[in-house]
PDB file of C-alpha atoms in Angstrom:
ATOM      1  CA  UNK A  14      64.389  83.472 118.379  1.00  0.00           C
ATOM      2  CA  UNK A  15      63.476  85.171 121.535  1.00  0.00           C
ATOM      3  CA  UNK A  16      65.356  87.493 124.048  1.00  0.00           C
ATOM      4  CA  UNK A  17      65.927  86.296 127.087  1.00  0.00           C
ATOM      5  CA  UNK A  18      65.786  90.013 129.137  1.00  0.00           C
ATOM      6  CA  UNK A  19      67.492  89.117 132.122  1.00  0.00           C
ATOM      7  CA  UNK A  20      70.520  87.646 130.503  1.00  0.00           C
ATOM      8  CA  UNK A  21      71.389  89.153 127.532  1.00  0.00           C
ATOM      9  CA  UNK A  22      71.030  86.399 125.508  1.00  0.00           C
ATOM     10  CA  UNK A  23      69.447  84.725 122.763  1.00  0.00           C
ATOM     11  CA  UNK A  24      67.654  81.814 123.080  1.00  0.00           C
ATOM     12  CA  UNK A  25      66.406  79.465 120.576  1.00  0.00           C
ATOM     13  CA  UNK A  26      63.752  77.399 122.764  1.00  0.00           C
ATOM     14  CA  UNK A  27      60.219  78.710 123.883  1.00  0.00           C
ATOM     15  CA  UNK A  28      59.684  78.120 127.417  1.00  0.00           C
ATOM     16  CA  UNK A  29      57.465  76.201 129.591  1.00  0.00           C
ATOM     17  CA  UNK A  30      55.952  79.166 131.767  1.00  0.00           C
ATOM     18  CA  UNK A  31      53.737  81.634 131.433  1.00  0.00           C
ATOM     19  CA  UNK A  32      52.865  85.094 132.982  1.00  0.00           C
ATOM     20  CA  UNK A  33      50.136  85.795 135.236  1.00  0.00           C
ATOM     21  CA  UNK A  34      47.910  89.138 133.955  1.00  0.00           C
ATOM     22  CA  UNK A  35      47.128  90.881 137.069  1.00  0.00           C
ATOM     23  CA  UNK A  36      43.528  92.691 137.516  1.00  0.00           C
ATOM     24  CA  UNK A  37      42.351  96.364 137.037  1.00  0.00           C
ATOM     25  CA  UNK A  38      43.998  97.153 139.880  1.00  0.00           C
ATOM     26  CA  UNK A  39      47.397  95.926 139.153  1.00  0.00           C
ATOM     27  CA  UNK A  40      47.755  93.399 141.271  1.00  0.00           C
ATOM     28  CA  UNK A  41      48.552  89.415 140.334  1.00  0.00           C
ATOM     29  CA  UNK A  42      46.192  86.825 142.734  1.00  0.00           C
ATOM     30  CA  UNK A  43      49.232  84.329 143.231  1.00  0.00           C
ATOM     31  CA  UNK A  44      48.304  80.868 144.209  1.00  0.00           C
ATOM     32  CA  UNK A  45      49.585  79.656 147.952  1.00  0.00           C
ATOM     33  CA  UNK A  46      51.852  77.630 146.574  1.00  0.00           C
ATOM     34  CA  UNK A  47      53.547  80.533 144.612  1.00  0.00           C
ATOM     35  CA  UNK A  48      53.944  82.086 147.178  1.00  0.00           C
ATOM     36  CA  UNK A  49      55.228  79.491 149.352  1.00  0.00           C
ATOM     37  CA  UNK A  50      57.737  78.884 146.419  1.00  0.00           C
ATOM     38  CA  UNK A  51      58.823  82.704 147.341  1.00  0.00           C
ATOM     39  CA  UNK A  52      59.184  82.327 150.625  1.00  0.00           C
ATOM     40  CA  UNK A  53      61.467  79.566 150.712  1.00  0.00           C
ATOM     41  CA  UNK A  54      63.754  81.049 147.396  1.00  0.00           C
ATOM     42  CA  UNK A  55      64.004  84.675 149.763  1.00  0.00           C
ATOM     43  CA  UNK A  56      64.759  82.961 152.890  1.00  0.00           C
ATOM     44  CA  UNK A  57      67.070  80.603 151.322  1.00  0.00           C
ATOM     45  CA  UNK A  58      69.291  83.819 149.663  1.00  0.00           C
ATOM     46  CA  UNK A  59      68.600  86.264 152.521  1.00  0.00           C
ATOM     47  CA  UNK A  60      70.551  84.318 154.509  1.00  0.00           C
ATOM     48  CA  UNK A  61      73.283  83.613 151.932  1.00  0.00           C
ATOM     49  CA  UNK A  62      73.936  87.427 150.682  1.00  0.00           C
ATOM     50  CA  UNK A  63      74.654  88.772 154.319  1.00  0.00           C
ATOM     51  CA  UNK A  64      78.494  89.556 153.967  1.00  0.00           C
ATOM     52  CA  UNK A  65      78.314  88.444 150.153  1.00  0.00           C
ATOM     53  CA  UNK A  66      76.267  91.608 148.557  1.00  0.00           C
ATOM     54  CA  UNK A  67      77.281  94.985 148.243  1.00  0.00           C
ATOM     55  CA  UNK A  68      75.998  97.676 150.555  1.00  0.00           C
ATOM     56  CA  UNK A  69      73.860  99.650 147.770  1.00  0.00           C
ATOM     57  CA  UNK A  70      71.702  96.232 147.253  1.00  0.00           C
ATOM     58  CA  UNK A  71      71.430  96.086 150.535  1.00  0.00           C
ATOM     59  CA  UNK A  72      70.167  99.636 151.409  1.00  0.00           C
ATOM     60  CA  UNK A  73      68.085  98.861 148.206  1.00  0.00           C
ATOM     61  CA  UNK A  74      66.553  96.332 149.959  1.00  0.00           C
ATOM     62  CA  UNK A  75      65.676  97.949 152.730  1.00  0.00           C
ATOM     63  CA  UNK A  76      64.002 100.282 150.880  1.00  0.00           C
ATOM     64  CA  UNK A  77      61.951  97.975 148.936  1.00  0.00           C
ATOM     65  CA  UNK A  78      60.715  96.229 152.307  1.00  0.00           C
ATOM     66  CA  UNK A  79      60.292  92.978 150.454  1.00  0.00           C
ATOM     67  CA  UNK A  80      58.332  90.528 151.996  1.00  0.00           C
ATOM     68  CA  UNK A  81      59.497  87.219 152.662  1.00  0.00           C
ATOM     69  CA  UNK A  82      56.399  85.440 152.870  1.00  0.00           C
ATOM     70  CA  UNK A  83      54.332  86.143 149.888  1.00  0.00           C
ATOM     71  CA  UNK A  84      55.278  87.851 145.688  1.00  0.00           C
ATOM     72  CA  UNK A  85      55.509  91.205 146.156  1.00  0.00           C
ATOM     73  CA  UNK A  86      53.382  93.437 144.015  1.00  0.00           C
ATOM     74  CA  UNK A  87      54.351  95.142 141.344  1.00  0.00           C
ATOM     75  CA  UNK A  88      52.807  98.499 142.083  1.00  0.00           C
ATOM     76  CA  UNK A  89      54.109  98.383 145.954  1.00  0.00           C
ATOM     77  CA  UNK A  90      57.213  98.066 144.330  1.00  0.00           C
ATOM     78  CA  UNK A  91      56.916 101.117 141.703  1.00  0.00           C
ATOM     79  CA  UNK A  92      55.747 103.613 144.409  1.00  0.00           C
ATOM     80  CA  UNK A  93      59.142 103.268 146.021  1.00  0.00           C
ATOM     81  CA  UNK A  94      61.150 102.851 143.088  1.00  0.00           C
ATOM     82  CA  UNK A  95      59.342 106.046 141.339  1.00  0.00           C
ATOM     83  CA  UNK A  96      60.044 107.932 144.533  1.00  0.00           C
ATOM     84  CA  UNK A  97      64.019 107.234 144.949  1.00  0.00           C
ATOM     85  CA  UNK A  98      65.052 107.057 140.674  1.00  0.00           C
ATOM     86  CA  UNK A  99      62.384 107.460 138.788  1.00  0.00           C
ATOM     87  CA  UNK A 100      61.650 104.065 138.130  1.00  0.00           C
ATOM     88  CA  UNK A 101      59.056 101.435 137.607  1.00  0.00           C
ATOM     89  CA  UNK A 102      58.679  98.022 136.836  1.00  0.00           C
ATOM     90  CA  UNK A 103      56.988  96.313 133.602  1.00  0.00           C
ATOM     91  CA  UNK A 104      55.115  93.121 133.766  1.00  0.00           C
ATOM     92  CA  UNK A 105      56.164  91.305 131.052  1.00  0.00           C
ATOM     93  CA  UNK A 106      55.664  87.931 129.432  1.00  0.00           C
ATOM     94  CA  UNK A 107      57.659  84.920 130.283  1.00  0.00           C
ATOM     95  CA  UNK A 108      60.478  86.422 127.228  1.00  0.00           C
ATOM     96  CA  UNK A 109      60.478  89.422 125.397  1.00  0.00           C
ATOM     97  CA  UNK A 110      62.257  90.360 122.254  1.00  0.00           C
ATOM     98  CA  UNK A 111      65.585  92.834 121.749  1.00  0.00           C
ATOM     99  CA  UNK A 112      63.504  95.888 120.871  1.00  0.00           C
ATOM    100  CA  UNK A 113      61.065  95.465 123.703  1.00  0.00           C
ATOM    101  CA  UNK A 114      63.813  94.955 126.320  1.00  0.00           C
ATOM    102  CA  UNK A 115      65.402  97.894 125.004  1.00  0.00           C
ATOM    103  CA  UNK A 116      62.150 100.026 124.594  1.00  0.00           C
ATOM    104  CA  UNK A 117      61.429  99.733 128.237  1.00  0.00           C
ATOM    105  CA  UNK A 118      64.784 100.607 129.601  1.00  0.00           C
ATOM    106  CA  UNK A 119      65.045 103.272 127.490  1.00  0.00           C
ATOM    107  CA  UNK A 120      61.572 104.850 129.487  1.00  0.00           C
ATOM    108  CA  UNK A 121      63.097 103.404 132.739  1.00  0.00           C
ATOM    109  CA  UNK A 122      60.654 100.520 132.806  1.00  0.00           C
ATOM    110  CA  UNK A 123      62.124  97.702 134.353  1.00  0.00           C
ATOM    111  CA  UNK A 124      60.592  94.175 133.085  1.00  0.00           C
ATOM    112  CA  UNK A 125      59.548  91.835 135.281  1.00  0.00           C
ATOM    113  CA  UNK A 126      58.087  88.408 134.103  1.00  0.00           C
ATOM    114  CA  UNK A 127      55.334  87.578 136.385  1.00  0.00           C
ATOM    115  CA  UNK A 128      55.745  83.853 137.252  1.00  0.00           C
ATOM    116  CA  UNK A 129      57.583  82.045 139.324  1.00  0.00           C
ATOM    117  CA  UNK A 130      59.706  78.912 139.210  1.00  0.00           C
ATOM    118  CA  UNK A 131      58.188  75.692 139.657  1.00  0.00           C
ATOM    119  CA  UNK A 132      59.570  73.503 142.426  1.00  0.00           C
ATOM    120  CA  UNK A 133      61.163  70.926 139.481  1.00  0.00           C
ATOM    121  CA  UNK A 134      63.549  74.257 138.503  1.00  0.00           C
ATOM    122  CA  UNK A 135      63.897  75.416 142.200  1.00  0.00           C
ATOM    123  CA  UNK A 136      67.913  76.126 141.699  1.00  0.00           C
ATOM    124  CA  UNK A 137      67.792  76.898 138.696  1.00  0.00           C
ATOM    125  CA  UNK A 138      66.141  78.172 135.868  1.00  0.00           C
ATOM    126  CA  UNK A 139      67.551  80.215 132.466  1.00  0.00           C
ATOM    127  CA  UNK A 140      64.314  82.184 132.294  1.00  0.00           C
ATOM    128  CA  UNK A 141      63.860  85.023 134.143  1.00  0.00           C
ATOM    129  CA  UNK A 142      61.130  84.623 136.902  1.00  0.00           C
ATOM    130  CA  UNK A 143      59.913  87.444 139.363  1.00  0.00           C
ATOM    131  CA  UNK A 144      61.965  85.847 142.246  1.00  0.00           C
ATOM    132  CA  UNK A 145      65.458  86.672 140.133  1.00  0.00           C
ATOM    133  CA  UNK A 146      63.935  90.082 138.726  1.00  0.00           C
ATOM    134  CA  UNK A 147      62.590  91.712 141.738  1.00  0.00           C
ATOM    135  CA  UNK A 148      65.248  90.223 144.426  1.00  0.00           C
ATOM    136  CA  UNK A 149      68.062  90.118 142.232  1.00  0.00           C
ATOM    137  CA  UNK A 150      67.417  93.597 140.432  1.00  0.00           C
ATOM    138  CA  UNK A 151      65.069  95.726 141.526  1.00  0.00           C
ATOM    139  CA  UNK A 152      67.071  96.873 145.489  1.00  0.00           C
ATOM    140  CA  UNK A 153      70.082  98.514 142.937  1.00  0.00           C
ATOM    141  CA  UNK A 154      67.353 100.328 140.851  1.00  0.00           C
ATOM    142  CA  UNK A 155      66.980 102.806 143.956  1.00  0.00           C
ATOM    143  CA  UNK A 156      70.919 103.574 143.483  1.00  0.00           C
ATOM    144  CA  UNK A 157      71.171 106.638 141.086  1.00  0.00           C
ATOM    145  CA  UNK A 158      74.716 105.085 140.073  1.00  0.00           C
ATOM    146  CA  UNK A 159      73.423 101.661 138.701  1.00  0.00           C
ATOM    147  CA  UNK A 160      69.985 103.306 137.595  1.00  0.00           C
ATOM    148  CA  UNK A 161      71.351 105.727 135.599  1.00  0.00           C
ATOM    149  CA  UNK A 162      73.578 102.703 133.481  1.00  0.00           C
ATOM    150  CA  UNK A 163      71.242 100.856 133.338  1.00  0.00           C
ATOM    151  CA  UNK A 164      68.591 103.840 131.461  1.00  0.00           C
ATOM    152  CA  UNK A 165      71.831 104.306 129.279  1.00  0.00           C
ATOM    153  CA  UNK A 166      72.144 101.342 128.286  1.00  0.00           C
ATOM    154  CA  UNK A 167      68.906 100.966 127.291  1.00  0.00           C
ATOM    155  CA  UNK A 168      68.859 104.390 125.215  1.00  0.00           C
ATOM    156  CA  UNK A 169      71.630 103.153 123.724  1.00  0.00           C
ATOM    157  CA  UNK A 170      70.071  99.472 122.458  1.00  0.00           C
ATOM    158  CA  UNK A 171      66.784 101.018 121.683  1.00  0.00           C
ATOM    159  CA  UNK A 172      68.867 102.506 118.705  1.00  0.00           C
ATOM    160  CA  UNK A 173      71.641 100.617 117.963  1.00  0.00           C
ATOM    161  CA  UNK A 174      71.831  97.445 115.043  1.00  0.00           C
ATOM    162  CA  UNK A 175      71.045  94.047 115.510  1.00  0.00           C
ATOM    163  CA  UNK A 176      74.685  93.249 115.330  1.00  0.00           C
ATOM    164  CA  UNK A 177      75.656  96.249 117.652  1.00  0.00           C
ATOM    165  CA  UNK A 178      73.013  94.627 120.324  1.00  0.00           C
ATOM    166  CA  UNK A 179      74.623  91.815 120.381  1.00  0.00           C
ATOM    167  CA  UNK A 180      78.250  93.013 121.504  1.00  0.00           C
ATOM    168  CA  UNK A 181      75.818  95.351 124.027  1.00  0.00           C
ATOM    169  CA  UNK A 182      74.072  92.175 125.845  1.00  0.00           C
ATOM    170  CA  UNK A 183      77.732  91.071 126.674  1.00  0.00           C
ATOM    171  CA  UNK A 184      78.498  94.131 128.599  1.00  0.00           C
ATOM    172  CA  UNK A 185      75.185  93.815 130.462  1.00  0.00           C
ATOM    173  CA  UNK A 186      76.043  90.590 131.369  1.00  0.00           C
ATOM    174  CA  UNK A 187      79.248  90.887 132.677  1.00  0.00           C
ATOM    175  CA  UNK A 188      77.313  93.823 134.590  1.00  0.00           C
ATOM    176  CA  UNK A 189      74.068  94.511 135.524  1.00  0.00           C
ATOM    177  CA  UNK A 190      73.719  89.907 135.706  1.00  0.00           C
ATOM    178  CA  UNK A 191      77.415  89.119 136.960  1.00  0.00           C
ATOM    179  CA  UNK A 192      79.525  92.027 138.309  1.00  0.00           C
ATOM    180  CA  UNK A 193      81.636  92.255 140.927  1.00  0.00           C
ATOM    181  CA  UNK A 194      82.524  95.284 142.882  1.00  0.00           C
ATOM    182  CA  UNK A 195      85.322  95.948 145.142  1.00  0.00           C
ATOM    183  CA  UNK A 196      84.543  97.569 148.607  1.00  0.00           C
ATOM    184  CA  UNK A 197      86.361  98.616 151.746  1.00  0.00           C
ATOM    185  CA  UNK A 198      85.331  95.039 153.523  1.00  0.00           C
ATOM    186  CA  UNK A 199      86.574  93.251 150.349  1.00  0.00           C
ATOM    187  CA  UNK A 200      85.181  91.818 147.253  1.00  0.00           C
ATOM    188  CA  UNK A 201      81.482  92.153 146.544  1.00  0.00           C
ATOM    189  CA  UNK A 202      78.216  90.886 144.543  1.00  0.00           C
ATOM    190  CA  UNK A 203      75.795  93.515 142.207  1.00  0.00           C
ATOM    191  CA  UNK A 204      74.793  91.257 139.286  1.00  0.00           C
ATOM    192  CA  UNK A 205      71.371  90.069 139.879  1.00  0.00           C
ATOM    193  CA  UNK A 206      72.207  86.602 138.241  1.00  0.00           C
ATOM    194  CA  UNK A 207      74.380  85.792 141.002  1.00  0.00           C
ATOM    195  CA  UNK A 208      72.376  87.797 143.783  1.00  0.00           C
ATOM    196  CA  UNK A 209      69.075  85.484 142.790  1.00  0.00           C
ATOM    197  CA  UNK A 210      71.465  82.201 142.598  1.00  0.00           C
ATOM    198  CA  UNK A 211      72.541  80.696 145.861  1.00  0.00           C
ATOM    199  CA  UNK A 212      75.323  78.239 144.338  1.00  0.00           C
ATOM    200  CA  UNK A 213      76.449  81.387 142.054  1.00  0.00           C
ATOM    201  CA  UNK A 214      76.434  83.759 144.947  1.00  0.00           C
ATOM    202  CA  UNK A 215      79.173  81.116 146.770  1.00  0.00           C
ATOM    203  CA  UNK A 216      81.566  80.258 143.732  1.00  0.00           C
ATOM    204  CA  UNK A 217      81.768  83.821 142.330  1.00  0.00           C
ATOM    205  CA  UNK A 218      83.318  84.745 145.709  1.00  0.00           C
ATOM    206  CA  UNK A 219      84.376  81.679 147.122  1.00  0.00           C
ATOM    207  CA  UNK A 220      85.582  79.063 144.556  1.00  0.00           C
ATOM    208  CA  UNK A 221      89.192  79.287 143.159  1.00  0.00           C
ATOM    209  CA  UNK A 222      88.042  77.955 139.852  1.00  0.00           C
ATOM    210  CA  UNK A 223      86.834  81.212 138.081  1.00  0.00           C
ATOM    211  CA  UNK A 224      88.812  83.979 136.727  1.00  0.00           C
ATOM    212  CA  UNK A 225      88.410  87.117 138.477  1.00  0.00           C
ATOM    213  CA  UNK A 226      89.795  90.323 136.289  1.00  0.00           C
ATOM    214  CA  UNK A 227      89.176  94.784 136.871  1.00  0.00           C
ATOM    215  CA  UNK A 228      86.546  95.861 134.293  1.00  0.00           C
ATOM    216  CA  UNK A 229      87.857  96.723 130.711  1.00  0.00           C
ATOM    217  CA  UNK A 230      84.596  98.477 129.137  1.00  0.00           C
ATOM    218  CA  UNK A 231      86.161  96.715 125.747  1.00  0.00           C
ATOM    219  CA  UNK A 232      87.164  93.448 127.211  1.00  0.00           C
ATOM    220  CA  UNK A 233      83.823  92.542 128.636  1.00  0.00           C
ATOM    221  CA  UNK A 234      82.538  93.317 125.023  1.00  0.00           C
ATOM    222  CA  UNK A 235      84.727  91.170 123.547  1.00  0.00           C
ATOM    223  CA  UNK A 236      84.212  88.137 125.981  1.00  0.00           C
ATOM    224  CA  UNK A 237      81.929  85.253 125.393  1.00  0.00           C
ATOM    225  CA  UNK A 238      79.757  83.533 127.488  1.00  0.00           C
ATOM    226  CA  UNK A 239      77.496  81.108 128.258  1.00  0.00           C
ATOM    227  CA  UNK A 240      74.120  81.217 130.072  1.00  0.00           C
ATOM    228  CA  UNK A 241      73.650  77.557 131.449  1.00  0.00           C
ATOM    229  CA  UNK A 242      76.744  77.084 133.345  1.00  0.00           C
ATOM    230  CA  UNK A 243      78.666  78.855 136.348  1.00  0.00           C
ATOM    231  CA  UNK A 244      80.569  81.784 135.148  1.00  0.00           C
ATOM    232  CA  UNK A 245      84.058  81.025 134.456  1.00  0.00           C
ATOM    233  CA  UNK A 246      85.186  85.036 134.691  1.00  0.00           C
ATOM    234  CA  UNK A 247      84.101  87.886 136.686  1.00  0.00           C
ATOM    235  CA  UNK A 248      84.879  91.894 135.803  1.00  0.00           C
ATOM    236  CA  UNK A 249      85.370  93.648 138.930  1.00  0.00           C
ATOM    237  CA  UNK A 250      83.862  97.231 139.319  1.00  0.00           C
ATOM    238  CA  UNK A 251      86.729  99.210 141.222  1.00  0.00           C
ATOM    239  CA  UNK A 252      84.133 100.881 143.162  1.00  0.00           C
ATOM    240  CA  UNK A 253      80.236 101.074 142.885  1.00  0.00           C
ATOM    241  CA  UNK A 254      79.956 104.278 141.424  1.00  0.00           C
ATOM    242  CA  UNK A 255      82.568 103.848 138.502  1.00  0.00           C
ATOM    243  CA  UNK A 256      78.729 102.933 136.795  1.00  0.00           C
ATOM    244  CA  UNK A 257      78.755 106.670 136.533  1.00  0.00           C
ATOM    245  CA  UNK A 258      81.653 106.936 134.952  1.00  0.00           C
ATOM    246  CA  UNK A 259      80.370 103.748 132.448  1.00  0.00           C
ATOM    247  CA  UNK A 260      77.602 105.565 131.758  1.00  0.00           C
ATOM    248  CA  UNK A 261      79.362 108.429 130.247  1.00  0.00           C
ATOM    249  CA  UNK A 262      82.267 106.810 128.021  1.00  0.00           C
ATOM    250  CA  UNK A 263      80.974 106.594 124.403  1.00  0.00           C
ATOM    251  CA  UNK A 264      79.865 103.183 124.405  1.00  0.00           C
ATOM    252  CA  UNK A 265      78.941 102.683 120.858  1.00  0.00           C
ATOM    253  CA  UNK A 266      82.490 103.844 119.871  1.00  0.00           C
ATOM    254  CA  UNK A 267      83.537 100.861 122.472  1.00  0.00           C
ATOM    255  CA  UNK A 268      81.310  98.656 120.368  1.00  0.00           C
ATOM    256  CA  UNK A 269      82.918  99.308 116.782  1.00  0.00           C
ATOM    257  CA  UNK A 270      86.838  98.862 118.743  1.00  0.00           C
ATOM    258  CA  UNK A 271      85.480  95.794 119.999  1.00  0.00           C
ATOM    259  CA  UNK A 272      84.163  94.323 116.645  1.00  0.00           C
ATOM    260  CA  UNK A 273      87.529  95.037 115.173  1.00  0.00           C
ATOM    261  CA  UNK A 274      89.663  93.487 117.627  1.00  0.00           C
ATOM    262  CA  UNK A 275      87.113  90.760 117.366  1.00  0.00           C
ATOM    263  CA  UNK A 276      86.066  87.853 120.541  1.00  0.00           C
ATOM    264  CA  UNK A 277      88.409  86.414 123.287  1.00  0.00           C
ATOM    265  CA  UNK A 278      88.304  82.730 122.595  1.00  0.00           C
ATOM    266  CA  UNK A 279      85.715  80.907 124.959  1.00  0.00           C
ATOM    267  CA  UNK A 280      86.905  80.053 128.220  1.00  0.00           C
ATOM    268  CA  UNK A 281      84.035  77.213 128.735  1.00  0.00           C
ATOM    269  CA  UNK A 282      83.515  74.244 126.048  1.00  0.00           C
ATOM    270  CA  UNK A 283      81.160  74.346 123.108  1.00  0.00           C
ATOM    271  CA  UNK A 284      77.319  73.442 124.095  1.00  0.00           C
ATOM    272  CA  UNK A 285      76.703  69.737 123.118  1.00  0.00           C
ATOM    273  CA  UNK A 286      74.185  69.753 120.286  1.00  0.00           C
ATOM    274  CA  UNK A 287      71.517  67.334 120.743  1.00  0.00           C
ATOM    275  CA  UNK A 288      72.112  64.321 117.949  1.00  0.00           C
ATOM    276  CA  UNK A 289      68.121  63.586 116.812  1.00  0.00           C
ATOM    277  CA  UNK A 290      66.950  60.350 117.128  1.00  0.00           C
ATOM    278  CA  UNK A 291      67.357  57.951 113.706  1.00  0.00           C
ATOM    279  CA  UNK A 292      63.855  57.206 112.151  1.00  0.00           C
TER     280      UNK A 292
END
């Protein structure tokens, strides 16, 4: 089993991509076509995040300067991060264990898998590529508020139990990947898995269909999810910086209420489980 980093999630398949190394230097020679792949994925979500994304991604972005014609570099990208929390990214391969994932939080290491989608998985893709890392993530690592959670968290993985992880990756998810903030001009986006997903980033404010609920640190560790479909509940932040005020409850005591109370039942239906062929 691998970890899928970006989700919180485990997964049970390999996957069909693989990492570029980049040179002495740092940097990653991207083909044209990657970067044309960019170009249209940034220009397609710049567009859609206007009025849809809370301010702090968007001062995070401009910060970061990203371009919208070619990958940015990783180490363009670290100078700026370094210089407004302290952080940097990782390049990573294409999925990276639990203890890995946790390791590099813990050192405020951010990891970014250094591929991007092929044109086949243009909408949509459950790995984490570069395009979903570094647009969806990397603007709210230059807020202290969500970079300091997001260390926390981190610390806190790097030593808890397999088990403990598990209950952890939920609140990630319903964070860091799919929170919702509100905000003096109404309800906003944070979570980079809707931020990188242009149907996501319409039905999670949008759409009457999901459930939309305030942020109870113990119900989002209770709650189930799945990665392959649209969310069917948000947790709504009250305002950005109550990540401050995440960051300094005692999670892990969270964890053990939430094991005993045990999971909300599902609100989506069981995966189908592939029947295998009769020989």
């Amino acid at each position: 089993m691998t970890y899928d980093d970006h989700r919180g999630s485990f997964m049970s398949k390999g996957t069909q991509y693989k990492s570029r190394e980049s040179d002495s230097n740092g940097i990653i020679h991207w083909s044209d076509e990657e970067n044309q792949v960019w170009s249209e994925l940034f220009d397609r979500q710049i567009k859609l995040i206007k009025n849809r994304a809370c301010d702090q991604y968007h001062d995070g972005l401009d910060i970061l300067q990203l371009s919208n014609d070619r990958i940015p570099q990783l180490p363009e990208l670290n100078k700026k991060l370094k210089k407004t929390t302290g952080w940097q990214t990782a390049e990573v391969p294409a999925l990276i264990n639990f203890s890995e994932f946790f390791r590099l939080l813990a050192n405020k290491q951010f990891p970014v898998a250094t591929f991007i989608r092929t044109r086949e998985e243009f909408d949509y893709l459950q790995e984490p590529d570069i395009f979903h890392e570094v647009f969806g993530h990397c603007p709210l690592l230059t807020n202290p508020a969500f970079a300091h959670f997001t260390h926390t968290y981190g610390k806190l993985g790097l030593n808890a139990s397999k088990e403990d992880r598990v209950f952890l990756a939920r609140l990630y998810w319903f964070t860091v990947e799919f929170g919702l903030v509100n905000t003096a001009d109404g309800l906003r986006i944070y979570g980079g898995g809707i931020l990188s997903s242009p149907g996501e980033t319409i039905y999670a404010l949008e759409s009457a269909t999901p459930v939309r609920k305030p942020l109870e640190p113990v119900d989002a560790l209770r709650t189930p999810y799945r990665i392959d479909i649209m969310q069917p509940l948000y947790y709504i932040l009250e305002q950005f910086d109550d990540l401050f005020t995440l960051s300094e409850m005692d999670l892990m005591a969270l964890v053990q209420q939430a094991k005993t109370l045990g999971l909300f039942e599902p609100l989506f239906p069981p995966k189908e489980k592939k029947v295998s062929g009769q020989n």
